[in-house]
PDB file of C-alpha atoms in Angstrom:
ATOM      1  CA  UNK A   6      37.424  32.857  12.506  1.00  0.00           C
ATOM      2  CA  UNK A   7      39.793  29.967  13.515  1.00  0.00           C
ATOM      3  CA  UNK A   8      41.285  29.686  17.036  1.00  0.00           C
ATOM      4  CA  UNK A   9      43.387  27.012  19.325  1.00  0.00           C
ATOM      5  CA  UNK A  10      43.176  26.993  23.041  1.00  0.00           C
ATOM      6  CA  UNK A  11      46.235  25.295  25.066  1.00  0.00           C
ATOM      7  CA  UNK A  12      44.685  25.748  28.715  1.00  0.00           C
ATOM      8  CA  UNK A  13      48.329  24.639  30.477  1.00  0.00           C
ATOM      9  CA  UNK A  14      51.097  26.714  30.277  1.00  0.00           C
ATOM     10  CA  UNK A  15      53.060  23.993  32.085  1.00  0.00           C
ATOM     11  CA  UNK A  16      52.612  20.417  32.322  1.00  0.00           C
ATOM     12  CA  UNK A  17      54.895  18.245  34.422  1.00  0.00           C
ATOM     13  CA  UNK A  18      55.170  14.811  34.556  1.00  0.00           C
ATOM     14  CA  UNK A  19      57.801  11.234  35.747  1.00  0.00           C
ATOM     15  CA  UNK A  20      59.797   9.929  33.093  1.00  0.00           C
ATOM     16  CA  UNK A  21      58.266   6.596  32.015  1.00  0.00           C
ATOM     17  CA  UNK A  22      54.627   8.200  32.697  1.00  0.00           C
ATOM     18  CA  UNK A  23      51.913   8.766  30.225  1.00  0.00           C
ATOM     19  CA  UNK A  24      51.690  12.184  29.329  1.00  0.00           C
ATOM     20  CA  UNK A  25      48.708  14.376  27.757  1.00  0.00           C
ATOM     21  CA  UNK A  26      48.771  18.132  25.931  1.00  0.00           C
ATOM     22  CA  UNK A  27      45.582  19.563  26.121  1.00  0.00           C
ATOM     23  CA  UNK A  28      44.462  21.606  22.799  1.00  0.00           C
ATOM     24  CA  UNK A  29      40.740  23.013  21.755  1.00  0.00           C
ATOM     25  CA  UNK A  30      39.956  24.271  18.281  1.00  0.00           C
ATOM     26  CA  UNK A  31      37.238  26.243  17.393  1.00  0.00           C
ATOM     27  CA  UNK A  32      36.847  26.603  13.269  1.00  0.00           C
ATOM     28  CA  UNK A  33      34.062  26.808  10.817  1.00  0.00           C
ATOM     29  CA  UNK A  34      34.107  23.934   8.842  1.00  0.00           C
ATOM     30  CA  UNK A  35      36.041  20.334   8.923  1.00  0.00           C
ATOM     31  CA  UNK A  36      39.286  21.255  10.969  1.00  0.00           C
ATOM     32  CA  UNK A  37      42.885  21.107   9.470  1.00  0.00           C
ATOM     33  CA  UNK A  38      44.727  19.951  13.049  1.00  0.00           C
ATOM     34  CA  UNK A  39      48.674  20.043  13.453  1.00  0.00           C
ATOM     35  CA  UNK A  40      51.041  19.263  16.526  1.00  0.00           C
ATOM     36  CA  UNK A  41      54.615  21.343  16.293  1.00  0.00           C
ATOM     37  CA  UNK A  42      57.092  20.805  18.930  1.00  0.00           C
ATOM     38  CA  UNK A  43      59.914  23.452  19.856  1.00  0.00           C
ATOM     39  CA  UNK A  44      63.347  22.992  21.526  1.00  0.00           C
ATOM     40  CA  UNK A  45      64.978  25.820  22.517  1.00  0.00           C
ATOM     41  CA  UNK A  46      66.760  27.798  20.060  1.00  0.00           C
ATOM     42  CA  UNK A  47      65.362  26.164  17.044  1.00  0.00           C
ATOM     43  CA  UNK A  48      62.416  26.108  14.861  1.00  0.00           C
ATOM     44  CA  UNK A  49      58.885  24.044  15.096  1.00  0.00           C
ATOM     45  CA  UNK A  50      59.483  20.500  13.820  1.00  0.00           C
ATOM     46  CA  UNK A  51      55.941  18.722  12.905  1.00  0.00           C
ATOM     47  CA  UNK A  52      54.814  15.650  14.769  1.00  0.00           C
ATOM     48  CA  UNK A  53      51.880  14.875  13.486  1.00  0.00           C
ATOM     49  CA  UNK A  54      48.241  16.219  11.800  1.00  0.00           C
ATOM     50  CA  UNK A  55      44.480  15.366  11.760  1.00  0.00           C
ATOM     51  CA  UNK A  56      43.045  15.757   7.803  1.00  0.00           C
ATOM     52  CA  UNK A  57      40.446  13.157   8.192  1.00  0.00           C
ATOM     53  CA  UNK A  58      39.965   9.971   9.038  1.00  0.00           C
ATOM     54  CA  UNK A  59      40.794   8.009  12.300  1.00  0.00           C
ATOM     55  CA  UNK A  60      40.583   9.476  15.747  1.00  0.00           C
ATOM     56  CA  UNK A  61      43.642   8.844  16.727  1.00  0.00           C
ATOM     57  CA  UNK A  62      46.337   9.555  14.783  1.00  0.00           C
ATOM     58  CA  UNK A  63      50.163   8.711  15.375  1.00  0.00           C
ATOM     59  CA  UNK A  64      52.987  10.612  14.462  1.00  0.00           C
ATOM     60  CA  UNK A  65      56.491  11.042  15.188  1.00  0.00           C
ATOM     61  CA  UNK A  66      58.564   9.949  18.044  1.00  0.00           C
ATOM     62  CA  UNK A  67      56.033   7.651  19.879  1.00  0.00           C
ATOM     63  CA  UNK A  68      53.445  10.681  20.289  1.00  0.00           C
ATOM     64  CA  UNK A  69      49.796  10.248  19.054  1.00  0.00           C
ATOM     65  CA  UNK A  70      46.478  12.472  19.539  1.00  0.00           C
ATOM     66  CA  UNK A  71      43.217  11.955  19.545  1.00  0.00           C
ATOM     67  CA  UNK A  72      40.421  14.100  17.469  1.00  0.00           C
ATOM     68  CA  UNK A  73      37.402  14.470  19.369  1.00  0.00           C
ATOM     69  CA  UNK A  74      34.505  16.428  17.499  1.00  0.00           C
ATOM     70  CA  UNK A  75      31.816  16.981  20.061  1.00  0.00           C
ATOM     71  CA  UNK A  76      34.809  18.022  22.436  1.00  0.00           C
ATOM     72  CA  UNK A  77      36.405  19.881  20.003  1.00  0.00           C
ATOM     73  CA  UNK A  78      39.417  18.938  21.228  1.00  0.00           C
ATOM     74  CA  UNK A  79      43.035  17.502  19.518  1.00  0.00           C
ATOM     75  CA  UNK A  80      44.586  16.379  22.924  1.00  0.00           C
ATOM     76  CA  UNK A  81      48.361  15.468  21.888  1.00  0.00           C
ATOM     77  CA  UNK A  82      49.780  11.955  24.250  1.00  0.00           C
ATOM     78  CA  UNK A  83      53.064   9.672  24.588  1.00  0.00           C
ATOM     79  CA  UNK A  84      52.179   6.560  26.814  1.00  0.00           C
ATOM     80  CA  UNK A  85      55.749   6.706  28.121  1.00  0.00           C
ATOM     81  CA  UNK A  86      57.985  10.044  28.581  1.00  0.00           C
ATOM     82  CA  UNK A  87      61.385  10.304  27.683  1.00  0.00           C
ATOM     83  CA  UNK A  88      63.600  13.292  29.308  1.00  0.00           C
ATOM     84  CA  UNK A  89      64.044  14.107  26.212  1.00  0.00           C
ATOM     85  CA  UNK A  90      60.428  15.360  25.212  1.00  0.00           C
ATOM     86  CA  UNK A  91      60.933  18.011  27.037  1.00  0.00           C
ATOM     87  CA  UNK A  92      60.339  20.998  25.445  1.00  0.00           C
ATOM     88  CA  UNK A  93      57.497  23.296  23.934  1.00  0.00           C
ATOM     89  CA  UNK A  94      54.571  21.992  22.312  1.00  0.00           C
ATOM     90  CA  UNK A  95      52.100  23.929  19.842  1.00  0.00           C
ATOM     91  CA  UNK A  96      49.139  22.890  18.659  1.00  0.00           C
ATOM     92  CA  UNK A  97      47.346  25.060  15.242  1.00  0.00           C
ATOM     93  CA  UNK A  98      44.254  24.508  12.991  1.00  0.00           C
ATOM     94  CA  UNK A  99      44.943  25.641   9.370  1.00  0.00           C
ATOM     95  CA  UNK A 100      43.022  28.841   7.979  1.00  0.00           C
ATOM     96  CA  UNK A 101      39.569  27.689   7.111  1.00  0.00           C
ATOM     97  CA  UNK A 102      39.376  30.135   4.547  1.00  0.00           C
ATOM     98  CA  UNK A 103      41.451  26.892   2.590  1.00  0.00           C
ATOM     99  CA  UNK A 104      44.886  29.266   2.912  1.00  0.00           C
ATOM    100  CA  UNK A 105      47.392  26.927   4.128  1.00  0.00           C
ATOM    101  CA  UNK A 106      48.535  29.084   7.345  1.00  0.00           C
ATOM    102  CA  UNK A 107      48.658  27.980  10.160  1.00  0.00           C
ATOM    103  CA  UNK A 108      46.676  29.837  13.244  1.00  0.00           C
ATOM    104  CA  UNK A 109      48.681  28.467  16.964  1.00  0.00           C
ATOM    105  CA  UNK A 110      48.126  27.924  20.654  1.00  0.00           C
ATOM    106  CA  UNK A 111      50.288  29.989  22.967  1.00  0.00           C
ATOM    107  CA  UNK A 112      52.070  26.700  23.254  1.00  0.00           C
ATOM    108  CA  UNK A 113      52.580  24.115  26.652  1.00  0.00           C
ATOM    109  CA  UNK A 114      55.832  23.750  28.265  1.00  0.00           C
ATOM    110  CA  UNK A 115      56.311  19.974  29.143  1.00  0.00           C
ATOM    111  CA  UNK A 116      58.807  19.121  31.323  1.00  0.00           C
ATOM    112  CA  UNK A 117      59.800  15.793  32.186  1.00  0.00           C
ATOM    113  CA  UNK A 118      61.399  14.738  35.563  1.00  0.00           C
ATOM    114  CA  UNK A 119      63.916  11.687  35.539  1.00  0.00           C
TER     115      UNK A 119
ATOM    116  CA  UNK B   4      67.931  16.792   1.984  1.00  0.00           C
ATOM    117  CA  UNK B   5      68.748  20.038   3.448  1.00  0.00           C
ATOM    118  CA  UNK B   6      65.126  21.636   4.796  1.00  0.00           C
ATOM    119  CA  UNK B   7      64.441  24.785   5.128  1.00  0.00           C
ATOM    120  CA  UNK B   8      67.575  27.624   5.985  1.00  0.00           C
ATOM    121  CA  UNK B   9      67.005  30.781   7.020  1.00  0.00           C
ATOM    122  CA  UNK B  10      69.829  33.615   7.500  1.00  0.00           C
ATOM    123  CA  UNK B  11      70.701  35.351   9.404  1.00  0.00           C
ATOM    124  CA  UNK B  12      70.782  33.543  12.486  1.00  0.00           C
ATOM    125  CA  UNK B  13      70.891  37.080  15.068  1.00  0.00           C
ATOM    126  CA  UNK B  14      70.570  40.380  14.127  1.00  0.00           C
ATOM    127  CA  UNK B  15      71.040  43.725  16.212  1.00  0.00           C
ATOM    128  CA  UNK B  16      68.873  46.828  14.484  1.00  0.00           C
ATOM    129  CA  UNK B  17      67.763  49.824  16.146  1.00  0.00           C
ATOM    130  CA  UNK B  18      64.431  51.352  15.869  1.00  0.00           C
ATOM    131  CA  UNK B  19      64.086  53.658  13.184  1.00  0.00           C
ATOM    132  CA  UNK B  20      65.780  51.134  10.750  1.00  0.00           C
ATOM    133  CA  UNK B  21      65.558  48.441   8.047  1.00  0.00           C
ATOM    134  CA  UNK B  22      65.828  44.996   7.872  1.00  0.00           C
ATOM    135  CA  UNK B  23      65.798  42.202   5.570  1.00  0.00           C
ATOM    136  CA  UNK B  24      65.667  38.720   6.372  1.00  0.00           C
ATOM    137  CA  UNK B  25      66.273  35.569   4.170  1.00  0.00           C
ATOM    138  CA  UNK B  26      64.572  32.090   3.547  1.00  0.00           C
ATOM    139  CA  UNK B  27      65.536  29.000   1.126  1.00  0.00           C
ATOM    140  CA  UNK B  28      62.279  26.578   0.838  1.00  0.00           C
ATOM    141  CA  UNK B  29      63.210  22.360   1.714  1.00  0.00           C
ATOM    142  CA  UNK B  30      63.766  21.182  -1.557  1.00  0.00           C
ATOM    143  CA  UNK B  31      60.146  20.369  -3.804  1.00  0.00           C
ATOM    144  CA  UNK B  32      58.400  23.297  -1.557  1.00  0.00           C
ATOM    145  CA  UNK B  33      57.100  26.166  -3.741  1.00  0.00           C
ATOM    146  CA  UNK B  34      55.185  27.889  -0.785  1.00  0.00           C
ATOM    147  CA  UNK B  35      56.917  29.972   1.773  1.00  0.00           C
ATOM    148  CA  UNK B  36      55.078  31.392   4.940  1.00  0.00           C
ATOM    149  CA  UNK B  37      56.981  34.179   7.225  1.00  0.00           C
ATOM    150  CA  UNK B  38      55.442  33.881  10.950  1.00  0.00           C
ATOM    151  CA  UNK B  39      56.970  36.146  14.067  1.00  0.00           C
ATOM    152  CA  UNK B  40      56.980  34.872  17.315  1.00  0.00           C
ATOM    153  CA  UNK B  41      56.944  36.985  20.175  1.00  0.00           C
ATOM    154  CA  UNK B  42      58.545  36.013  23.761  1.00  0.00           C
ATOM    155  CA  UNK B  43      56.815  33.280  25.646  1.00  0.00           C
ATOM    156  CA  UNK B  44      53.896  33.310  22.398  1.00  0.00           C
ATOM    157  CA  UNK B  45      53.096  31.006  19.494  1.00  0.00           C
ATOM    158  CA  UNK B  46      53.873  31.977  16.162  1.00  0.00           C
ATOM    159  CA  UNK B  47      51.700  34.490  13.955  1.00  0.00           C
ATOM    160  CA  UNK B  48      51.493  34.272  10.642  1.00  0.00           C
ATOM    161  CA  UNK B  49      52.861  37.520   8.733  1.00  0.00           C
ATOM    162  CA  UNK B  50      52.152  36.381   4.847  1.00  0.00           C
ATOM    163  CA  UNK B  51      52.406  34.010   2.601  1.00  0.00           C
ATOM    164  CA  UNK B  52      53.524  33.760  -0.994  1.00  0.00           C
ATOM    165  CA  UNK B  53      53.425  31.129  -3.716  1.00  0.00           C
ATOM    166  CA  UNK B  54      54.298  31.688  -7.565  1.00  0.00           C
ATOM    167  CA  UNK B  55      56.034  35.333  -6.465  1.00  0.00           C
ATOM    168  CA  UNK B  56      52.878  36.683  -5.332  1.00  0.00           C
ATOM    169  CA  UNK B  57      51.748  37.141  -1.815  1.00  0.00           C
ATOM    170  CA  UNK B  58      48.596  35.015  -1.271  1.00  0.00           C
ATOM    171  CA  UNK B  59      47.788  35.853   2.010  1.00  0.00           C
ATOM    172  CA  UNK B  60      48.501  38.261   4.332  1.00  0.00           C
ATOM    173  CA  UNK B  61      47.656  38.557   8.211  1.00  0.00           C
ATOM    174  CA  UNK B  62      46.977  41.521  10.524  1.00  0.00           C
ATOM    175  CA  UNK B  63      50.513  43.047  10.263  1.00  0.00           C
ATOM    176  CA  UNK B  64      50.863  46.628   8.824  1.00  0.00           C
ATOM    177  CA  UNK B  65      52.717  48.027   5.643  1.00  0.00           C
ATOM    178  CA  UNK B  66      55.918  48.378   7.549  1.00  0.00           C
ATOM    179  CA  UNK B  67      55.825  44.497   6.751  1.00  0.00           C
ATOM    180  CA  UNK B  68      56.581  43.455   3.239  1.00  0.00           C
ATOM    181  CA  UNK B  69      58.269  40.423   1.356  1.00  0.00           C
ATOM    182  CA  UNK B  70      59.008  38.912  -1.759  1.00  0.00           C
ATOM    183  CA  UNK B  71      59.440  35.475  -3.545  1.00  0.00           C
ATOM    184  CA  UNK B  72      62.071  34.520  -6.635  1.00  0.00           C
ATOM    185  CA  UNK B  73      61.847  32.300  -9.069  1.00  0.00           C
ATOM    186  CA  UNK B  74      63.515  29.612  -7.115  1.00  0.00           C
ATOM    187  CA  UNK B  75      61.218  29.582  -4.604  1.00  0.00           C
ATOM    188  CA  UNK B  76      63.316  31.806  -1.877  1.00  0.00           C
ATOM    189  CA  UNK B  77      61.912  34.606   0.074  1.00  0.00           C
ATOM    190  CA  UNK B  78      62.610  37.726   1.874  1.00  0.00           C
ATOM    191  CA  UNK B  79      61.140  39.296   4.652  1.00  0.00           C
ATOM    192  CA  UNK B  80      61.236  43.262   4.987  1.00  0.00           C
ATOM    193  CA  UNK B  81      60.362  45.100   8.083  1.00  0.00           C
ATOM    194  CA  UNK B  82      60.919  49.001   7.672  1.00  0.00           C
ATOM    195  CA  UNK B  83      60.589  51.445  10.447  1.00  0.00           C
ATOM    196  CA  UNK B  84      61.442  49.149  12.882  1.00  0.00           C
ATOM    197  CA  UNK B  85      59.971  49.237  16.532  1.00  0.00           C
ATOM    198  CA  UNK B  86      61.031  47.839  19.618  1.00  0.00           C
ATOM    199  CA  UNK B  87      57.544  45.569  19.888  1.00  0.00           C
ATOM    200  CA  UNK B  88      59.433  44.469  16.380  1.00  0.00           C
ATOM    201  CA  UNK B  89      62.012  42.255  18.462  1.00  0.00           C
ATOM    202  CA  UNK B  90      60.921  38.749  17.965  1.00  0.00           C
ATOM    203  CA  UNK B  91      61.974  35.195  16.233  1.00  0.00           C
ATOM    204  CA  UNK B  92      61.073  35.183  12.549  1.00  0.00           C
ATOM    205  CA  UNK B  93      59.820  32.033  11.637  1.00  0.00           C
ATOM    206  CA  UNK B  94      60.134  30.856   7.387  1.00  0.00           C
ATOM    207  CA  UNK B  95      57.894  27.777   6.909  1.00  0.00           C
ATOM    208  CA  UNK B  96      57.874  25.741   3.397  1.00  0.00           C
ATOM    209  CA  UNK B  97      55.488  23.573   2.097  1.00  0.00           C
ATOM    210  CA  UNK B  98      54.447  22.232  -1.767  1.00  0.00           C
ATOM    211  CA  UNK B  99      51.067  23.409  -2.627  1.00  0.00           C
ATOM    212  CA  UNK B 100      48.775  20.642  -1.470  1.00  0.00           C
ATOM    213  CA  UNK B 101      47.161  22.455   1.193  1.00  0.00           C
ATOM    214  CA  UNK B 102      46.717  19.850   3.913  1.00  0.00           C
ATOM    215  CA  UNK B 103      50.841  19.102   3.359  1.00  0.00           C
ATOM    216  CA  UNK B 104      52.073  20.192   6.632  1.00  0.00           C
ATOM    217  CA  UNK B 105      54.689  23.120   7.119  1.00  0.00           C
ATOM    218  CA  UNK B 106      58.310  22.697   7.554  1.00  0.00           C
ATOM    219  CA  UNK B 107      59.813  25.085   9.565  1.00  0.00           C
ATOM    220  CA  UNK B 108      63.266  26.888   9.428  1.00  0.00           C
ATOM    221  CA  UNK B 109      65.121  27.809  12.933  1.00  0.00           C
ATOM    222  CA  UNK B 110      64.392  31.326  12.456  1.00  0.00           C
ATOM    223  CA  UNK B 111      66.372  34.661  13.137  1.00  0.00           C
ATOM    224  CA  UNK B 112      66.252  36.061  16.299  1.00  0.00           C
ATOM    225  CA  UNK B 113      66.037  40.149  15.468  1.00  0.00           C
ATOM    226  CA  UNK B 114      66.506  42.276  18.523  1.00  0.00           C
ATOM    227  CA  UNK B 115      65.527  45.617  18.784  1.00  0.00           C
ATOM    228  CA  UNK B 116      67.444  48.343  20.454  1.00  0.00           C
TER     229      UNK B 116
END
């Protein structure tokens, strides 16, 4: 069985701060890793996935995340917050029966204060 | 480009009945996943289908059921609705590379009375 963990249900932090999303995976095999982020009222828009390969991989908008195996953890960051990230973040792991679902976190609110 | 559409937006049912619910894939997708997402919870994933078949399914009963055409658009089915049925349906397209990632629609928001 596949699983993601978000431990925060809110993260706060100053505009112009770093911020960090906290994710664990637990999956059998290599993990398939994914970042969706949610404004309200709309769907999940990608920002960014782990195949293979580099640690740290950058996606959209200025975020990044960093793949760490013996942590099993895909912790999502932005050196700088905007007001506008605000929103809801999910992080999933794809089926590692090779199906390409997706299996997501309970999602972290992050709200940034101007 | 237009991505992936979903209609329609709202919809007002009340327990007992049917409902269908309607997804056009982002252009070059032949792989449509239907995911519900509860209040203040991440999306689950319902089913998926690819070539008009479903190819995977996750823990959701019978009442649950869907279909793909030959142009790649889907419906979701939910008979016998329930009030824990009230949630945001989620239709997420992708081509069939596996590690592509999922583009999402903005869902319909079905509310149970």
């Amino acid at each position: 069985a596949q699983s993601v963990a978000q431990p925060e249900d809110q993260v706060n932090v100053a505009e112009g701060n770093p911020l960090t999303v906290k994710c664990t995976y637990s999956v059998s095999g290599n993990p398939y890793l994914f970042w969706y982020v949610q404004y309200p009222n709309r769907g999940l828009q990608f920002l960014l996935k782990y195949i293979t390969g580099d640690n740290l991989v950058k996606g959209s908008y200025g975020f990044e995340a960093e793949f760490n195996k013996s942590q099993t953890s895909f912790h999502l960051k932005k050196p700088s917050a905007l007001v506008s990230d605000s929103a809801l973040y999910f992080c999933a792991v794809r089926d590692s029966t090779g199906a390409n679902n997706l299996f997501f976190g309970t999602g972290t609110r992050l709200t940034v204060i101007p | 480009d237009a991505g992936v559409t979903q209609s329609p937006t709202h919809l007002i049912k009340t327990r007992g009945q049917q409902v269908t619910l309607r997804c056009s894939p982002k252009s070059g997708h032949d792989t449509v996943s239907w995911y519900q997402q509860a209040l203040g919870q991440g999306p689950q994933f319902i089913f998926q289908y690819y070539e008009e078949e479903e190819r995977q399914r996750g823990n959701f009963p019978d009442r649950f059921s869907g279909h793909q055409f030959p142009n790649y658009s889907s419906e979701l089915n939910v008979n016998a609705l329930l009030l824990g049925d009230s949630a945001l349906y989620l239709c997420a397209s992708s081509w069939g590379v596996m590690d592509q990632p999922q583009h999402f629609g903005d869902g319909t928001r079905l509310s149970i009375l």
